[in-house]
């Protein structure tokens, strides 16, 4: 039965896309965890290894792209199937950026040496934990096509923004108290910003899941990004 | 001759994608120019207007996405034509991010008030001018499928990185000299980083143009991002 065989194989092709996305997302999540871990330990060697691992994520994006393009060319999917392929392409691009942000954290770790005594470590750890959970949950939502769960991930971005804002404020205080902390704290600010951006990207994946399930992007898609930092300037609030 | 009519119309559909990308890219380039302009003037009202205009770019991305998806579904393109559609989708996503970075600059302008006397303005202006030129040239290369020109844009990213590094250093110095400058300079650092990232994105578009022309991504695609800032820590260089 060649027809049935073709159908099954097409479904296999689509499922493979999901599998690759889940794998790529898992790698990015682990990379973020390890980037933050090595940063908190000021482990420059570990950071180097994290940096290298980002290449595997990039390679997986290329694999997903190639698989998706082959699928489009050979199977010429329409309607729901076409959506699955487009969303996979978009999601892979988002996860690639998550990997970049994790790599960026690792690079900054390599130049961080002071600041070890600062309390900011705890806040960064908490921020990263929140965002890792968002990635994990949004990937689960992706694979199971669970719109409700995706929507719930989007809501959590507010918590990330608030925590990021208070961390930004905390770092500014350290910098003003001691000029020696300016350079390391600047790096910690960018690290915190990277983590906050990863949260934004988890939100973007959630929006893609909603598109996958409902066939359209949510009304308030990309509601806002990078808001938190703007109120973090004490001068503004006065 | 219905066949010929169909062919022409398909070509029209593909050309429309190019036109939309050129339009969207032009809007992003203008947004960056105006974001930097209003920032240098500390023009909070102008910054608000820049922020609002980013929505038009987002809307255009949705239009491109929809047009591309319709094209995939109805025309089921293969080979070169398929590549044109995929690259348009990817490029639209990149331009959307360029718009976001410009918007981010505008948002920071709204909280910037001090620092007006600092010399950093000139460097930021130069950095932005370099990056705007990259966007302009890469869009031209996109529409004319000019691989050589795209490659030349990629090379210019090094200049942007170097300028960004020296600007970062300059800002660190101001912060260490005067604690009152810490907050505004922090925002200027993020603004400079945003402009540098836009340069990275212009490079990414250039890589997509190479993919469009040659059928594969350049070997050294995504060579590095965000390197400049890591050497910008004076502590590292000692």
Coordinates of C-alpha atoms in Angstrom, one line a residue, chain A:
Chain A
X1 CA 0.0 0.0 0.0
X2 CA 2.2 2.8 -1.2
X3 CA -0.3 5.5 -0.4
X4 CA -0.6 4.6 3.2
X5 CA 3.1 4.3 3.4
X6 CA 3.5 7.8 2.0
X7 CA 1.0 9.2 4.5
X8 CA 2.7 7.6 7.5
X9 CA 6.0 8.8 6.3
X10 CA 4.7 12.4 6.0
X11 CA 3.4 12.2 9.5
X12 CA 6.8 10.9 10.6
X13 CA 8.4 13.8 8.9
X14 CA 6.2 16.3 10.8
X15 CA 6.8 14.5 14.1
X16 CA 10.5 14.6 13.5
X17 CA 10.3 18.4 13.4
X18 CA 8.7 18.3 16.9
X19 CA 11.3 16.0 18.1
X20 CA 14.1 18.2 16.8
X21 CA 12.5 21.3 18.3
X22 CA 12.2 19.6 21.7
X23 CA 15.8 18.4 21.5
X24 CA 17.1 21.9 20.5
X25 CA 15.0 23.5 23.3
X26 CA 16.3 21.1 25.9
X27 CA 19.8 21.9 24.9
X28 CA 19.2 25.7 25.1
X29 CA 17.6 25.3 28.5
X30 CA 20.6 23.2 29.8
X31 CA 23.0 25.8 28.3
X32 CA 21.3 28.6 30.2
X33 CA 21.4 26.6 33.4
X34 CA 25.1 25.8 33.0
X35 CA 25.9 29.4 31.9
X36 CA 24.4 30.8 35.1
X37 CA 26.0 28.0 37.2
X38 CA 29.5 28.7 35.9
X39 CA 28.9 32.4 36.2
X40 CA 28.0 32.1 39.9
X41 CA 31.1 30.0 40.5
X42 CA 33.2 32.4 38.4
X43 CA 34.3 29.2 36.6
X44 CA 36.0 30.5 33.5
X45 CA 36.8 27.0 32.2
X46 CA 33.3 25.9 32.5
X47 CA 32.2 29.1 30.7
X48 CA 34.4 28.2 27.8
X49 CA 32.8 24.8 27.5
X50 CA 29.3 26.5 27.6
X51 CA 30.4 28.8 24.8
X52 CA 31.5 25.8 22.7
X53 CA 28.2 24.0 23.2
X54 CA 26.3 26.8 21.6
X55 CA 27.6 25.5 18.3
X56 CA 25.6 22.3 18.7
X57 CA 22.5 24.4 19.0
X58 CA 23.3 26.3 15.9
X59 CA 23.9 23.0 14.1
X60 CA 20.6 21.7 15.2
X61 CA 18.9 24.9 13.9
X62 CA 20.4 24.2 10.5
X63 CA 19.2 20.6 10.6
X64 CA 15.7 21.8 11.4
X65 CA 15.8 24.4 8.6
X66 CA 17.0 21.8 6.1
X67 CA 14.4 19.3 7.2
X68 CA 11.6 21.9 7.0
X69 CA 12.7 23.1 3.6
X70 CA 12.9 19.5 2.3
X71 CA 9.5 18.9 3.7
X72 CA 8.1 22.0 2.0
X73 CA 9.6 21.1 -1.3
X74 CA 8.8 17.4 -1.3
X75 CA 5.5 17.2 0.5
X76 CA 4.1 20.7 -0.3
X77 CA 2.0 20.7 2.9
X78 CA -1.1 23.0 3.2
X79 CA -3.3 24.2 6.0
X80 CA -2.4 22.8 9.5
X81 CA 0.6 20.9 8.2
X82 CA 2.0 24.0 6.6
X83 CA 1.6 25.8 9.9
X84 CA 3.5 23.1 11.7
X85 CA 6.5 23.6 9.4
X86 CA 6.4 27.4 9.5
X87 CA 6.1 27.4 13.3
X88 CA 9.0 25.0 13.6
X89 CA 11.2 27.3 11.4
X90 CA 10.3 30.3 13.6
X91 CA 10.7 28.4 16.8
X92 CA 14.1 27.1 15.8
X93 CA 15.2 30.6 15.1
X94 CA 14.0 31.7 18.6
X95 CA 15.8 28.9 20.3
X96 CA 19.0 29.7 18.4
X97 CA 18.8 33.2 20.0
X98 CA 18.2 31.7 23.4
X99 CA 21.5 29.8 22.9
X100 CA 23.2 33.0 21.9
X101 CA 22.1 34.7 25.1
X102 CA 23.4 31.8 27.2
X103 CA 26.7 31.9 25.3
X104 CA 26.8 35.7 25.9
X105 CA 26.5 35.0 29.7
X106 CA 29.3 32.6 29.5
X107 CA 31.5 35.1 27.7
X108 CA 30.9 37.7 30.3
X109 CA 31.8 35.1 33.0
X110 CA 35.2 34.9 31.5
X111 CA 35.8 38.6 32.3
X112 CA 34.0 38.6 35.7
X113 CA 36.3 38.3 38.6
X114 CA 35.3 40.8 41.3
X115 CA 31.8 41.2 42.6
X116 CA 31.8 37.6 44.0
X117 CA 30.7 38.9 47.4
X118 CA 27.7 40.7 46.2
X119 CA 24.2 39.7 47.0
X120 CA 23.1 39.9 43.4
X121 CA 24.1 36.2 42.8
X122 CA 21.0 35.0 44.6
X123 CA 18.7 37.3 42.5
X124 CA 20.3 36.2 39.2
X125 CA 19.9 32.6 40.2
X126 CA 16.2 33.1 41.0
X127 CA 15.7 35.0 37.7
X128 CA 17.4 32.2 35.7
X129 CA 15.4 29.5 37.5
X130 CA 12.1 31.3 36.6
X131 CA 13.2 31.6 33.0
X132 CA 14.4 28.0 32.7
X133 CA 11.0 26.8 34.0
X134 CA 9.3 29.0 31.3
X135 CA 11.4 27.3 28.6
X136 CA 10.7 23.8 29.9
X137 CA 7.0 24.5 30.1
X138 CA 6.7 26.2 26.7
X139 CA 8.5 23.3 25.1
X140 CA 6.1 20.9 26.7
X141 CA 3.2 23.0 25.5
X142 CA 4.7 23.0 22.0
X143 CA 5.0 19.2 21.8
X144 CA 1.6 18.6 23.3
X145 CA -0.1 21.5 21.5
X146 CA -1.3 22.7 24.8
X147 CA -2.6 26.3 24.3
X148 CA -3.6 26.8 27.9
X149 CA -0.2 26.0 29.2
X150 CA 1.4 28.2 26.5
X151 CA -0.9 31.0 27.7
X152 CA 0.1 30.4 31.3
X153 CA 3.8 30.7 30.3
X154 CA 3.1 34.1 28.7
X155 CA 1.7 35.4 31.9
X156 CA 4.8 34.5 33.9
X157 CA 6.9 36.9 31.9
X158 CA 5.6 39.7 34.1
X159 CA 7.2 38.1 37.1
X160 CA 10.5 37.9 35.2
X161 CA 10.3 41.6 34.3
X162 CA 9.6 42.6 37.9
X163 CA 12.5 40.5 39.3
X164 CA 14.8 41.9 36.5
X165 CA 13.8 45.5 37.4
X166 CA 14.6 45.0 41.1
X167 CA 17.9 43.3 40.2
X168 CA 18.8 46.2 37.9
X169 CA 18.1 48.6 40.8
X170 CA 20.2 46.6 43.2
X171 CA 23.2 46.6 40.8
X172 CA 22.9 50.4 40.3
X173 CA 23.2 50.8 44.0
X174 CA 26.4 48.7 44.2
X175 CA 27.9 50.7 41.4
X176 CA 27.2 54.0 43.1
X177 CA 28.6 52.8 46.4
X178 CA 31.9 51.6 45.1
X179 CA 33.5 52.6 41.8
X180 CA 35.4 49.3 41.7
X181 CA 32.2 47.5 41.2
X182 CA 31.2 49.5 38.2
X183 CA 32.8 47.2 35.6
X184 CA 31.7 43.8 37.0
X185 CA 28.2 45.1 37.8
X186 CA 27.9 46.4 34.2
X187 CA 28.5 42.8 33.1
X188 CA 26.0 41.5 35.6
X189 CA 23.5 44.0 34.2
X190 CA 24.0 42.6 30.7
X191 CA 23.8 39.1 32.1
X192 CA 20.5 39.8 33.8
X193 CA 19.2 41.5 30.6
X194 CA 20.1 38.4 28.7
X195 CA 18.1 36.2 31.0
X196 CA 15.2 38.6 30.8
X197 CA 15.4 38.5 27.0
X198 CA 15.3 34.7 27.1
X199 CA 12.1 35.0 29.1
X200 CA 10.8 37.2 26.2
X201 CA 11.8 34.5 23.8
X202 CA 10.0 31.8 25.8
X203 CA 6.9 34.1 25.5
X204 CA 7.4 34.3 21.7
X205 CA 7.5 30.5 21.5
X206 CA 4.3 30.5 23.5
X207 CA 2.7 32.8 21.0
X208 CA 3.8 30.4 18.2
X209 CA 2.2 27.5 20.1
X210 CA -1.1 29.5 20.2
X211 CA -0.7 30.1 16.4
X212 CA -0.2 26.4 16.0
X213 CA -3.3 25.5 17.9
X214 CA -5.7 28.3 17.0
X215 CA -4.4 29.2 13.5
X216 CA -3.8 32.9 14.5
X217 CA -1.4 34.8 16.7
X218 CA -2.9 36.1 19.9
X219 CA -4.3 39.7 19.7
X220 CA -1.7 41.0 22.2
X221 CA 1.2 39.1 20.7
X222 CA 4.6 40.7 21.5
X223 CA 2.8 42.9 24.0
X224 CA 6.0 44.5 25.2
X225 CA 9.7 43.8 25.6
X226 CA 12.3 45.3 27.7
X227 CA 10.0 47.5 29.7
X228 CA 11.4 46.6 33.0
X229 CA 14.7 48.4 32.7
X230 CA 13.2 51.8 31.9
X231 CA 11.6 52.3 35.3
X232 CA 14.7 51.0 36.9
X233 CA 16.3 54.4 36.7
X234 CA 15.8 56.0 40.1
X235 CA 15.9 59.4 38.4
X236 CA 12.7 58.6 36.5
X237 CA 10.7 57.7 39.5
X238 CA 11.4 60.8 41.4

